[in-house]
PDB file of C-alpha atoms in Angstrom:
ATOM      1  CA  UNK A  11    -101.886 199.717 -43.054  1.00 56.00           C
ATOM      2  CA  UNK A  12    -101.782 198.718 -46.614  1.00 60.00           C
ATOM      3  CA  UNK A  13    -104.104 195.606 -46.093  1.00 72.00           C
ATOM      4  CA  UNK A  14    -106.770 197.493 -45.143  1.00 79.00           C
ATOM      5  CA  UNK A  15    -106.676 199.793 -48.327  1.00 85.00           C
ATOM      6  CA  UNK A  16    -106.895 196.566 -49.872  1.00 89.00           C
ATOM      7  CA  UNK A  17    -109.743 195.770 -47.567  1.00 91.00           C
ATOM      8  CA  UNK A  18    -111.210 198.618 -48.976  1.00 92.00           C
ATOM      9  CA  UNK A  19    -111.005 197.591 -52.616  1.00 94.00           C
ATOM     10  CA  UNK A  20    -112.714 193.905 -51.443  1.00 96.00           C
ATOM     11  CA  UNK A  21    -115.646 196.084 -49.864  1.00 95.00           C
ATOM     12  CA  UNK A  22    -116.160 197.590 -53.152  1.00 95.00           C
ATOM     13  CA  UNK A  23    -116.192 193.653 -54.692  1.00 96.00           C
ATOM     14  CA  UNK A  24    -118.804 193.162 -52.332  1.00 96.00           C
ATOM     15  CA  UNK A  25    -121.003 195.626 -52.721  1.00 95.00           C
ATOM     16  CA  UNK A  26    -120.985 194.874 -56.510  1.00 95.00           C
ATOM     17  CA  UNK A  27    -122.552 191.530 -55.265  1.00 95.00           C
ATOM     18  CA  UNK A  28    -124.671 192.554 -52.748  1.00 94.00           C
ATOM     19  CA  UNK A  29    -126.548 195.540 -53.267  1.00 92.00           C
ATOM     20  CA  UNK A  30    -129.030 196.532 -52.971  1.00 93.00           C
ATOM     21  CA  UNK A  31    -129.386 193.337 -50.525  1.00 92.00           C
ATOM     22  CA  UNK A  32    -129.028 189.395 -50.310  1.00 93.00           C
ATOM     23  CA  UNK A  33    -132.450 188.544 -50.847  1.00 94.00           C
ATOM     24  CA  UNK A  34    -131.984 184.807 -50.508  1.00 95.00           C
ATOM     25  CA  UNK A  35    -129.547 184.882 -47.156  1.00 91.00           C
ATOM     26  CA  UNK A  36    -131.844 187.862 -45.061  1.00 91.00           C
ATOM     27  CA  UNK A  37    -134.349 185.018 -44.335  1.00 94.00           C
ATOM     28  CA  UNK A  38    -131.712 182.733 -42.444  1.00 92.00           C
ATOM     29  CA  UNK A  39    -131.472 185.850 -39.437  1.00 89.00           C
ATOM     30  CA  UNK A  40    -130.589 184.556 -36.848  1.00 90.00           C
ATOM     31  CA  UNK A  41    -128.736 181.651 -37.434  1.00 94.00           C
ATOM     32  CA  UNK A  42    -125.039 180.875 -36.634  1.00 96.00           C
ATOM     33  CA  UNK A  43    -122.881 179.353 -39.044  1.00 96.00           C
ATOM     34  CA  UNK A  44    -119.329 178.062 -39.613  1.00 98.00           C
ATOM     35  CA  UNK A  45    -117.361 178.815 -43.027  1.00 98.00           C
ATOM     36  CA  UNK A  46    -114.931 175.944 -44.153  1.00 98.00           C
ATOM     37  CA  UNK A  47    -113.440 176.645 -47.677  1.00 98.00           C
ATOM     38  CA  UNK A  48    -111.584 174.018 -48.910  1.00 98.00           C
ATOM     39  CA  UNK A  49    -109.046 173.056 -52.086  1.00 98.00           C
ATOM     40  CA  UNK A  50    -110.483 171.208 -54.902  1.00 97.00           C
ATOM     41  CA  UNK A  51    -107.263 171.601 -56.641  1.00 96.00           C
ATOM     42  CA  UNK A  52    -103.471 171.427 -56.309  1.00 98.00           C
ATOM     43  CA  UNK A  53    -101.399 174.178 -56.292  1.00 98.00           C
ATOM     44  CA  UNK A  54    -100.249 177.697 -54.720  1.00 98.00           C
ATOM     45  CA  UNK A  55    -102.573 179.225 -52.218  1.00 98.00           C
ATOM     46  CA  UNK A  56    -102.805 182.951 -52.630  1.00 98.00           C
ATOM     47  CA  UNK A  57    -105.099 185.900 -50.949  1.00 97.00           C
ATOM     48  CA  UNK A  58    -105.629 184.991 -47.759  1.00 97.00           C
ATOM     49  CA  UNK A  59    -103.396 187.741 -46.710  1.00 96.00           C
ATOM     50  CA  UNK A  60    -106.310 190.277 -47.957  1.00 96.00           C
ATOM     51  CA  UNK A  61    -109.304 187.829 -47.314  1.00 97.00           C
ATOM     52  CA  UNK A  62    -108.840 187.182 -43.619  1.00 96.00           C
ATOM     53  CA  UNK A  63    -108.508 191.090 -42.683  1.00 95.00           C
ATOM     54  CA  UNK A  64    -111.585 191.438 -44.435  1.00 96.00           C
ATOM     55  CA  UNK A  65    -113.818 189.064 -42.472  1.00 97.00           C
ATOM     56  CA  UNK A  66    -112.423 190.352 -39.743  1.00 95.00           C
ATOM     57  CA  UNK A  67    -113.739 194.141 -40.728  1.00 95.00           C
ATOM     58  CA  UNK A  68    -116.713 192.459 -41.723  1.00 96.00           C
ATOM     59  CA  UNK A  69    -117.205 191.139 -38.486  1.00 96.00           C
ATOM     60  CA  UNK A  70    -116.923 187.418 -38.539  1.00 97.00           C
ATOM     61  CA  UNK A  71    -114.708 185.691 -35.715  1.00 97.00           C
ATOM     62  CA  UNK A  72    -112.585 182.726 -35.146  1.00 96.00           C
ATOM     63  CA  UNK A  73    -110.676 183.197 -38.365  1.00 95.00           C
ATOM     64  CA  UNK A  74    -107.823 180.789 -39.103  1.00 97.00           C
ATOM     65  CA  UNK A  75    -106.481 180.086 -42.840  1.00 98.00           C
ATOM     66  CA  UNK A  76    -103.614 179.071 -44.456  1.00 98.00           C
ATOM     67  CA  UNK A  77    -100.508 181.183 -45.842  1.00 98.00           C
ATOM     68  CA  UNK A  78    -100.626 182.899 -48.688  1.00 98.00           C
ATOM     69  CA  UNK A  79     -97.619 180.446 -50.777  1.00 98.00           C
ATOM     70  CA  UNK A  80     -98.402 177.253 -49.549  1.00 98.00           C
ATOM     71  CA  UNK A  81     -99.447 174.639 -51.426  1.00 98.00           C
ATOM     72  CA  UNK A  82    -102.410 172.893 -50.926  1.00 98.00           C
ATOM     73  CA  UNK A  83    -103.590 169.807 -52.653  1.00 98.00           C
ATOM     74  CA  UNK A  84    -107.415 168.780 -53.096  1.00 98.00           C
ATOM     75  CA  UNK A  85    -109.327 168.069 -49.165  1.00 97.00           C
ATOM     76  CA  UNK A  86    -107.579 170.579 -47.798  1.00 98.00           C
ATOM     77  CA  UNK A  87    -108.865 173.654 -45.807  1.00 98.00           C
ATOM     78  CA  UNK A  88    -107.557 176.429 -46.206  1.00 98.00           C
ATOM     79  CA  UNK A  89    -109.769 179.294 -44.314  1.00 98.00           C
ATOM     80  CA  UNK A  90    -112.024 178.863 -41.670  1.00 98.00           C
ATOM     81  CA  UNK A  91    -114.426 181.791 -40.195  1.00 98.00           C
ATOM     82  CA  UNK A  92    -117.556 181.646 -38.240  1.00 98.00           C
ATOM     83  CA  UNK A  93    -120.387 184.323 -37.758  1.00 96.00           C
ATOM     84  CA  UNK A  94    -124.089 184.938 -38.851  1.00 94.00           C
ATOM     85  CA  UNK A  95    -125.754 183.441 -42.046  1.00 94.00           C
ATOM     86  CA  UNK A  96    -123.645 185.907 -43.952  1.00 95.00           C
ATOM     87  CA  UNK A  97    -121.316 183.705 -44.385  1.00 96.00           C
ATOM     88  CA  UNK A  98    -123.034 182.530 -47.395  1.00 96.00           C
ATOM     89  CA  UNK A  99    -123.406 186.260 -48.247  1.00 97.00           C
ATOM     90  CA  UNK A 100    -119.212 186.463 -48.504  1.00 97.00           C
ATOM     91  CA  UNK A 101    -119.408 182.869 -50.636  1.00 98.00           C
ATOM     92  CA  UNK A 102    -118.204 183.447 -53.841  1.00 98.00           C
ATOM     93  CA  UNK A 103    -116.544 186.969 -53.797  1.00 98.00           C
ATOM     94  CA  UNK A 104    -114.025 184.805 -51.530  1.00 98.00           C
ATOM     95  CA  UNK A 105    -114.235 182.079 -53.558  1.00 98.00           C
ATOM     96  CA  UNK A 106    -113.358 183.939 -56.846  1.00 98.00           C
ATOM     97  CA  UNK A 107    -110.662 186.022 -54.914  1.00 98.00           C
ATOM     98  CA  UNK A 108    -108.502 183.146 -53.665  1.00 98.00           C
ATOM     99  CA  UNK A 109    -109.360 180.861 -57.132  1.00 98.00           C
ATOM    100  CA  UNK A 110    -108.287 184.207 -59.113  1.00 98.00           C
ATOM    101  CA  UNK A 111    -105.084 184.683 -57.405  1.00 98.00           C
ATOM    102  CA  UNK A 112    -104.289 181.203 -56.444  1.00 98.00           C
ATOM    103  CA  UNK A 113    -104.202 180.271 -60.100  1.00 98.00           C
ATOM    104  CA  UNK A 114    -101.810 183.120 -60.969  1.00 98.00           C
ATOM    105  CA  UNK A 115     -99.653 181.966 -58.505  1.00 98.00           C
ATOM    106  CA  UNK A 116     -99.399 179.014 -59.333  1.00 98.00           C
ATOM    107  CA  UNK A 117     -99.159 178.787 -62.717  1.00 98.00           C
ATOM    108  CA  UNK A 118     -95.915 181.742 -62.448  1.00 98.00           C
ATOM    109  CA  UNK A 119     -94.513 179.184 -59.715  1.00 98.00           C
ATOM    110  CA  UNK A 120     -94.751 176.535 -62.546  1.00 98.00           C
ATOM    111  CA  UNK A 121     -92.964 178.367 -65.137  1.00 98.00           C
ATOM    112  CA  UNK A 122     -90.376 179.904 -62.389  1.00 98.00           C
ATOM    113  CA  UNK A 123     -89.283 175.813 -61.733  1.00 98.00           C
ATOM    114  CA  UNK A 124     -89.174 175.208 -65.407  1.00 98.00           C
ATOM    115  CA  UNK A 125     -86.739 178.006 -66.365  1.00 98.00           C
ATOM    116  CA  UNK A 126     -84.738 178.136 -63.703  1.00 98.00           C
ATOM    117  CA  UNK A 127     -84.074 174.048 -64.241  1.00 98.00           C
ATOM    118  CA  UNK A 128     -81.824 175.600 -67.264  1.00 98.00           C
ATOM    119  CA  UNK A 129     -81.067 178.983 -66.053  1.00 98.00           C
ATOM    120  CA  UNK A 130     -81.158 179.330 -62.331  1.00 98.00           C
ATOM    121  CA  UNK A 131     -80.737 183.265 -62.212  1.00 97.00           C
ATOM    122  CA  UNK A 132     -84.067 184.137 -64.577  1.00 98.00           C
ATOM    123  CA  UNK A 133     -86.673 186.025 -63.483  1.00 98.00           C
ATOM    124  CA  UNK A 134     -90.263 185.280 -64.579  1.00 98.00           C
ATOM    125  CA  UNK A 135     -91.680 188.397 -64.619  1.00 98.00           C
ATOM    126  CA  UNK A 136     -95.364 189.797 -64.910  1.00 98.00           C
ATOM    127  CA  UNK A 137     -96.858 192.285 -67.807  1.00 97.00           C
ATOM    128  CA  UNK A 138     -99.849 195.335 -67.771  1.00 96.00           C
ATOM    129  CA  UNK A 139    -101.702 192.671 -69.164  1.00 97.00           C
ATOM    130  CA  UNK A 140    -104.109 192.660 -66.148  1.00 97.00           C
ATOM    131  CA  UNK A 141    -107.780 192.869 -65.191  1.00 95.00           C
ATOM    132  CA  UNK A 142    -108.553 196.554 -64.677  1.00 94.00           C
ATOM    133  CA  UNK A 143    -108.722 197.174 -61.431  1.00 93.00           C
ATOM    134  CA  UNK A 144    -107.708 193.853 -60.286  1.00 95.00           C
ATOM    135  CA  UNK A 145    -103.828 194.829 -61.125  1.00 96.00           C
ATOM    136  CA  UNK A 146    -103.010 195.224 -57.460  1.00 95.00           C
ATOM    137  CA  UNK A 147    -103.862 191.980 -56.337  1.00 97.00           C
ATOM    138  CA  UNK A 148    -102.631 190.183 -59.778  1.00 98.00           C
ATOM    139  CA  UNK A 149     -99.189 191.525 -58.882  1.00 98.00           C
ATOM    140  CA  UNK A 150     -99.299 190.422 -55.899  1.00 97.00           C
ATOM    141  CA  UNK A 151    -100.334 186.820 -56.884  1.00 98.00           C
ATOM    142  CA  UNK A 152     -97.373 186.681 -59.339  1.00 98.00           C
ATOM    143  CA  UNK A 153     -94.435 187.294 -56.600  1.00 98.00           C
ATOM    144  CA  UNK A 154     -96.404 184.775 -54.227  1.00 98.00           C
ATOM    145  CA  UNK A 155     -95.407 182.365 -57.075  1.00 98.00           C
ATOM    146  CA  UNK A 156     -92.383 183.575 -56.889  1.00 98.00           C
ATOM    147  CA  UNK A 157     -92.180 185.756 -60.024  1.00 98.00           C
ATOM    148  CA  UNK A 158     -91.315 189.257 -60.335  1.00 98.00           C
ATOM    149  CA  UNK A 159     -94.159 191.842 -60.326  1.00 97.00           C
ATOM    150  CA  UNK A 160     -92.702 193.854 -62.976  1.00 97.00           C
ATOM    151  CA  UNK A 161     -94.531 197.707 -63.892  1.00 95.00           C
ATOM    152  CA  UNK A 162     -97.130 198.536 -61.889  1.00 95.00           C
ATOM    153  CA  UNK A 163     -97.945 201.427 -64.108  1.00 95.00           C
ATOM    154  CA  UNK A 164     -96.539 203.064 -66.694  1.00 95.00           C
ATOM    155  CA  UNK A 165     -94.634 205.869 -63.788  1.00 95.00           C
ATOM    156  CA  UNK A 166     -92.720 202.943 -62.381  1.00 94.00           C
ATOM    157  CA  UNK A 167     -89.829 202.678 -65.099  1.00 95.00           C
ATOM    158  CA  UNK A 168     -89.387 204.038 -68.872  1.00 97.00           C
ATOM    159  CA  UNK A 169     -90.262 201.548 -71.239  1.00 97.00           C
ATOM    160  CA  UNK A 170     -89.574 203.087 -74.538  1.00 97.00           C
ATOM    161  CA  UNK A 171     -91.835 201.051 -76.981  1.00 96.00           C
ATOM    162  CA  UNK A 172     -91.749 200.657 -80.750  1.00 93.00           C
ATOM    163  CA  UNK A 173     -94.730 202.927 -81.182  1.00 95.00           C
ATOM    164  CA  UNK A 174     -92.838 205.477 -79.085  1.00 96.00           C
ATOM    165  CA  UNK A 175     -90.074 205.082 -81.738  1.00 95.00           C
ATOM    166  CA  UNK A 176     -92.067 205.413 -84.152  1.00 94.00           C
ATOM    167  CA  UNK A 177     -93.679 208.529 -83.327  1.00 96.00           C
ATOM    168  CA  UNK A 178     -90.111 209.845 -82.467  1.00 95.00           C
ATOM    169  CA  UNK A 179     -88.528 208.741 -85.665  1.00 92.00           C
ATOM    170  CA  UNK A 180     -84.759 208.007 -83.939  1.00 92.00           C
ATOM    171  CA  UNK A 181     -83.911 205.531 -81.127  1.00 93.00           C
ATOM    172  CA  UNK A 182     -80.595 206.897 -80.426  1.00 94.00           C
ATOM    173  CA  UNK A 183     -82.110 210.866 -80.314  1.00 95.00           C
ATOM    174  CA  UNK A 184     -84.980 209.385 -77.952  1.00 96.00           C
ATOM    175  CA  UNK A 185     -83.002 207.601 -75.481  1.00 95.00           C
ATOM    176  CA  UNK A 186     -80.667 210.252 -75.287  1.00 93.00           C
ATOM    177  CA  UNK A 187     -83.512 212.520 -74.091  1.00 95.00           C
ATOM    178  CA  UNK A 188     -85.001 210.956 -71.892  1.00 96.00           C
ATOM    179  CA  UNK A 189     -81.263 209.701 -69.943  1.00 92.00           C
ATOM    180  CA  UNK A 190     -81.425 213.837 -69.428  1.00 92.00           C
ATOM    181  CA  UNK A 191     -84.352 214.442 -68.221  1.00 94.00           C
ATOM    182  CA  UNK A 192     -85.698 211.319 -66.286  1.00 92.00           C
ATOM    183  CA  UNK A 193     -84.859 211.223 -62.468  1.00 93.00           C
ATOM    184  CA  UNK A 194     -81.954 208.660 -61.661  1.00 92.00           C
ATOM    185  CA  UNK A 195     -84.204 206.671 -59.797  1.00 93.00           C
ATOM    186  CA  UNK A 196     -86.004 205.359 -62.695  1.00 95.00           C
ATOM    187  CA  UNK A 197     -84.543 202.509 -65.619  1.00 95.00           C
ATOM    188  CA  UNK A 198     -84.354 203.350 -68.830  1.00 97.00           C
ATOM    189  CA  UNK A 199     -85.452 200.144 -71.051  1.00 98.00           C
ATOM    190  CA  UNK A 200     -86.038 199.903 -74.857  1.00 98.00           C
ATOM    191  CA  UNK A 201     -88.293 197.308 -76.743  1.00 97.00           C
ATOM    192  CA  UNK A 202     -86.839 196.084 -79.900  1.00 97.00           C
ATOM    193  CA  UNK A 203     -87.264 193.249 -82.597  1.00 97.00           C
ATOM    194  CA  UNK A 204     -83.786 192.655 -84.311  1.00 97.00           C
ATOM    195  CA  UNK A 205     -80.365 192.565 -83.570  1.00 97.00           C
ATOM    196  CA  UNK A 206     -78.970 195.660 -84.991  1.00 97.00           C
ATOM    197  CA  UNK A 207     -81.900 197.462 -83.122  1.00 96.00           C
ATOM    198  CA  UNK A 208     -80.570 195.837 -79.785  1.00 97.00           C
ATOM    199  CA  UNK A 209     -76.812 197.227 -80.470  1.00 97.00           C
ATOM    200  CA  UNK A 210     -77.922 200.497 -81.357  1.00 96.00           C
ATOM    201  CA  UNK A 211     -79.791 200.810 -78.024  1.00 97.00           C
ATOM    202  CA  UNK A 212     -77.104 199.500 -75.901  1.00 97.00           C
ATOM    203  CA  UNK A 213     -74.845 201.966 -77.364  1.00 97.00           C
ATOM    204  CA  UNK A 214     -77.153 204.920 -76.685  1.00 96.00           C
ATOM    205  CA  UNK A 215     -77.331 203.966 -73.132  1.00 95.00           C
ATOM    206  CA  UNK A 216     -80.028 201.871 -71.973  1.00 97.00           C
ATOM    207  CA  UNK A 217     -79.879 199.948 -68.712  1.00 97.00           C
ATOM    208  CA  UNK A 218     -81.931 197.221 -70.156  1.00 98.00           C
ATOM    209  CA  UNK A 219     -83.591 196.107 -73.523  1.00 98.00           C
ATOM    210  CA  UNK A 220     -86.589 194.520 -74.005  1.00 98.00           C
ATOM    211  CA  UNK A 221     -86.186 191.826 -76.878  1.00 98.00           C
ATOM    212  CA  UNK A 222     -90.025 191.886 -77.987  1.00 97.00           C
ATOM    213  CA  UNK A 223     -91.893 188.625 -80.057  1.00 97.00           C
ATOM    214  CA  UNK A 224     -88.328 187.014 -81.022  1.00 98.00           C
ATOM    215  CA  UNK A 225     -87.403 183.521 -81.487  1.00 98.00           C
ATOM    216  CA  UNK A 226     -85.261 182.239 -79.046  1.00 98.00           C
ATOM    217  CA  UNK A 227     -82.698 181.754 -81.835  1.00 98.00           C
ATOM    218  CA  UNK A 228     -83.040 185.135 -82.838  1.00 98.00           C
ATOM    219  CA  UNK A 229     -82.269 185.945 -79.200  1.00 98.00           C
ATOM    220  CA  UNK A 230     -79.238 183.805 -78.527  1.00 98.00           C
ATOM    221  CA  UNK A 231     -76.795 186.055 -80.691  1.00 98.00           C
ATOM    222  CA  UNK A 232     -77.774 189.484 -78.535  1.00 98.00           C
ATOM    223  CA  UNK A 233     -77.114 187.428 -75.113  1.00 98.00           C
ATOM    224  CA  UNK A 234     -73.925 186.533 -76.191  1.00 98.00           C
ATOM    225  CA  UNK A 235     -72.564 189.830 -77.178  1.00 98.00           C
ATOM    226  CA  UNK A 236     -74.429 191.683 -74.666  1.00 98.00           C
ATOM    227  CA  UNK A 237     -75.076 189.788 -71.318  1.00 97.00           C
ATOM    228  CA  UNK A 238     -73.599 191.397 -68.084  1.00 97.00           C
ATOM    229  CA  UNK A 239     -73.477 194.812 -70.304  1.00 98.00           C
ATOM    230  CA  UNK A 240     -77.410 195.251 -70.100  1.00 98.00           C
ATOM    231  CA  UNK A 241     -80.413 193.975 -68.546  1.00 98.00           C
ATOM    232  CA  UNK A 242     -81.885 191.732 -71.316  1.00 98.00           C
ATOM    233  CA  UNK A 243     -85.987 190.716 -71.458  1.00 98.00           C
ATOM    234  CA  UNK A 244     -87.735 188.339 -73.327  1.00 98.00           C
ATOM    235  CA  UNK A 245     -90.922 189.445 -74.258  1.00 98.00           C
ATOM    236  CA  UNK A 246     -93.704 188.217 -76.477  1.00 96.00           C
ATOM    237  CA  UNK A 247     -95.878 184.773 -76.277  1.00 96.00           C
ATOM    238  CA  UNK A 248     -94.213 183.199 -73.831  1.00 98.00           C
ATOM    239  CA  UNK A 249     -95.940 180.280 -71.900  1.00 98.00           C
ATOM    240  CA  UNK A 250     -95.202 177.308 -70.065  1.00 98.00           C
ATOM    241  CA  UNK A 251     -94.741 175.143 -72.580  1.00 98.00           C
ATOM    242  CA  UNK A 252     -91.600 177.333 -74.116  1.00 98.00           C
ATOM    243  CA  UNK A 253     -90.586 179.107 -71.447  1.00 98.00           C
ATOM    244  CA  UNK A 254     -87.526 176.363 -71.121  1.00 98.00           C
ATOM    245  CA  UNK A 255     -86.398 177.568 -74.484  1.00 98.00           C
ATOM    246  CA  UNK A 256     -86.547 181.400 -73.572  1.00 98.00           C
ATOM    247  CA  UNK A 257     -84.594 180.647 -70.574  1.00 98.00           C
ATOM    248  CA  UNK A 258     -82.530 178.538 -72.029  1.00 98.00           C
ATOM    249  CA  UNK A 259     -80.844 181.692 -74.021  1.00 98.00           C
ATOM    250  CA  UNK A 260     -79.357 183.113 -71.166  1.00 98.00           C
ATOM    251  CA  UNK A 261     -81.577 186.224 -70.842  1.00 98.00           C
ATOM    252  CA  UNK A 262     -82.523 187.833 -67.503  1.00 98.00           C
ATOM    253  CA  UNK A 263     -85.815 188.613 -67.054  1.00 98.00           C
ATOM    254  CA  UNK A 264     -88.702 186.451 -68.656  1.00 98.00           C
ATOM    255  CA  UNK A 265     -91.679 188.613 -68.929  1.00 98.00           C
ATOM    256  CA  UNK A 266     -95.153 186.777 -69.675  1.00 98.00           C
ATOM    257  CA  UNK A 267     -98.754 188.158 -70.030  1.00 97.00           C
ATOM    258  CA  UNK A 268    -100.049 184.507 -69.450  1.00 98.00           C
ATOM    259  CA  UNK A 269     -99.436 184.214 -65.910  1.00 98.00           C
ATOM    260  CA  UNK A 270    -102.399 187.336 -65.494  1.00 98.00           C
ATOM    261  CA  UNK A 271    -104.557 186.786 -68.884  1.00 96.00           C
ATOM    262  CA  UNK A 272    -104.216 183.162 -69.546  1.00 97.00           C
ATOM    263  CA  UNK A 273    -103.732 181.093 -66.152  1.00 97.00           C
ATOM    264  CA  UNK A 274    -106.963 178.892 -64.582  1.00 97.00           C
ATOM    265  CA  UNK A 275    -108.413 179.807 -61.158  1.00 98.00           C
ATOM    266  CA  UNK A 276    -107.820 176.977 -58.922  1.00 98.00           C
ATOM    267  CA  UNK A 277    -111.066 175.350 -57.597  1.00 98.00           C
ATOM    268  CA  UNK A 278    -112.416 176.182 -54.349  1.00 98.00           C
ATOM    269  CA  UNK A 279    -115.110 175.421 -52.594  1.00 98.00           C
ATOM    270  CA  UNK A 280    -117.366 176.751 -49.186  1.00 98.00           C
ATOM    271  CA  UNK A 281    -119.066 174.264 -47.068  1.00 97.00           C
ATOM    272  CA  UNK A 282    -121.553 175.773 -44.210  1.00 96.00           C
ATOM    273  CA  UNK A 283    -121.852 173.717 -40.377  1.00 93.00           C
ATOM    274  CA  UNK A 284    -124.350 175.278 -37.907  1.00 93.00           C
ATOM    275  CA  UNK A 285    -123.276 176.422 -34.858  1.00 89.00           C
TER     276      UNK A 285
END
């Protein structure tokens, strides 16, 4: 059921293409065609598992494509579909889709094989740093890489930022309020910059703490006197190329905004045969 309210949101894609009308493809009527998309890249294959539903509700037949998490190196196909000259119609909303979330996975897959080569229990975790209305299928992209997903929205967990602090004026008063009115159900986690911040929120009861823009040396001292106590996250301009050193602190979640904001679509391309 739930890939079809995805279909839905893919329609809507479409239609931002399409309408009022393909003025270029209405004068192939008529004619048969074959779609063969293949990999111009290397890397994780991701949104098939919504594409191929959606050529099938569009109508097209004889669709076979890879799985969503394999990986697929330049030549290879990974979807095939056949139906009417619409084909080139669908062209590059599939095209973007599976570059779009292909590159997300792979690029968390990347930095889940780097950090856990020093610290085999982290999680590499997404952020809300997504494209607006795209945050469904980002998500998604991120665990096919075999990263954590993370908030979907801001009813999914308390995060208790430093603005909300702010505002507030106390940590300890804040935390305490929320622990008695919040439903069990959800975490309570607090975002802080310094050490002494991190204690004082540990001992007003979070269940995790969100170490925001600090220096994995600056980190090291709160996983040692706090690690197994508290769920600890790194936070803050993390990337590939020093998420070794964040992992190598001993934290357990990794959370990174470049996975959704930062990461390259893989290449893809559509080649038409008439049938």
């Amino acid at each position: 059921m739930i890939e079809w309210i995805y279909v839905k949101r893919l329609w809507d894609y479409l239609e931002e293409d399409v309408m009022p009308e393909d003025i270029t493809t209405k004068f192939l009527e008529g004619i048969k065609a074959r779609g063969v998309v293949k990999c111009k890249d290397s890397g994780i294959l991701a949104g098939n598992r919504f594409v191929i539903p959606f050529l099938n509700y569009l109508g097209f037949s004889n669709i076979n494509g890879e799985k969503d998490g394999s990986e697929v190196n330049k030549g290879d196909v990974v979807l095939l579909f056949e139906g009417n000259a619409d084909v080139l119609t669908v062209e590059r909303l599939i095209l973007n889709f599976l570059g779009k979330l292909s590159g997300i996975a792979t690029i968390t897959n990347l930095m889940v094989k780097r950090a856990r080569e020093v610290n085999p229990n982290v999680r590499i975790s997404g952020t809300r740093k997504t494209t607006p209305g795209f945050r469904l299928f980002e998500k998604y992209a991120i665990e096919v890489g075999g990263g954590d997903p993370h908030r979907y929205n801001l009813s999914d967990a308390v995060l208790i930022k430093d603005n909300h602090i702010a505002l507030y004026g106390n940590i300890e008063e804040l935390i305490k309020r929320v622990k008695s009115s919040v439903s069990f159900t959800k975490i309570i986690e607090v975002e802080v910059s310094s050490y002494e911040d991190a204690i004082r929120a540990y001992k007003a009861g979070a269940d995790a703490i969100l170490l925001d823009n600090m220096k994995p040396y600056e980190i090291l001292p709160i996983v040692n006197e706090l690690k197994g106590k508290v769920i600890l996250e790194a936070s803050g301009g993390i990337t590939p190329d020093n998420v070794v050193d964040y992992a190598r602190t001993g934290v357990d979640i990794i959370s990174s905004g470049y996975t959704t904001h930062s990461s390259r679509s893989l290449d893809f391309s559509l080649d038409v045969e008439k049938i």
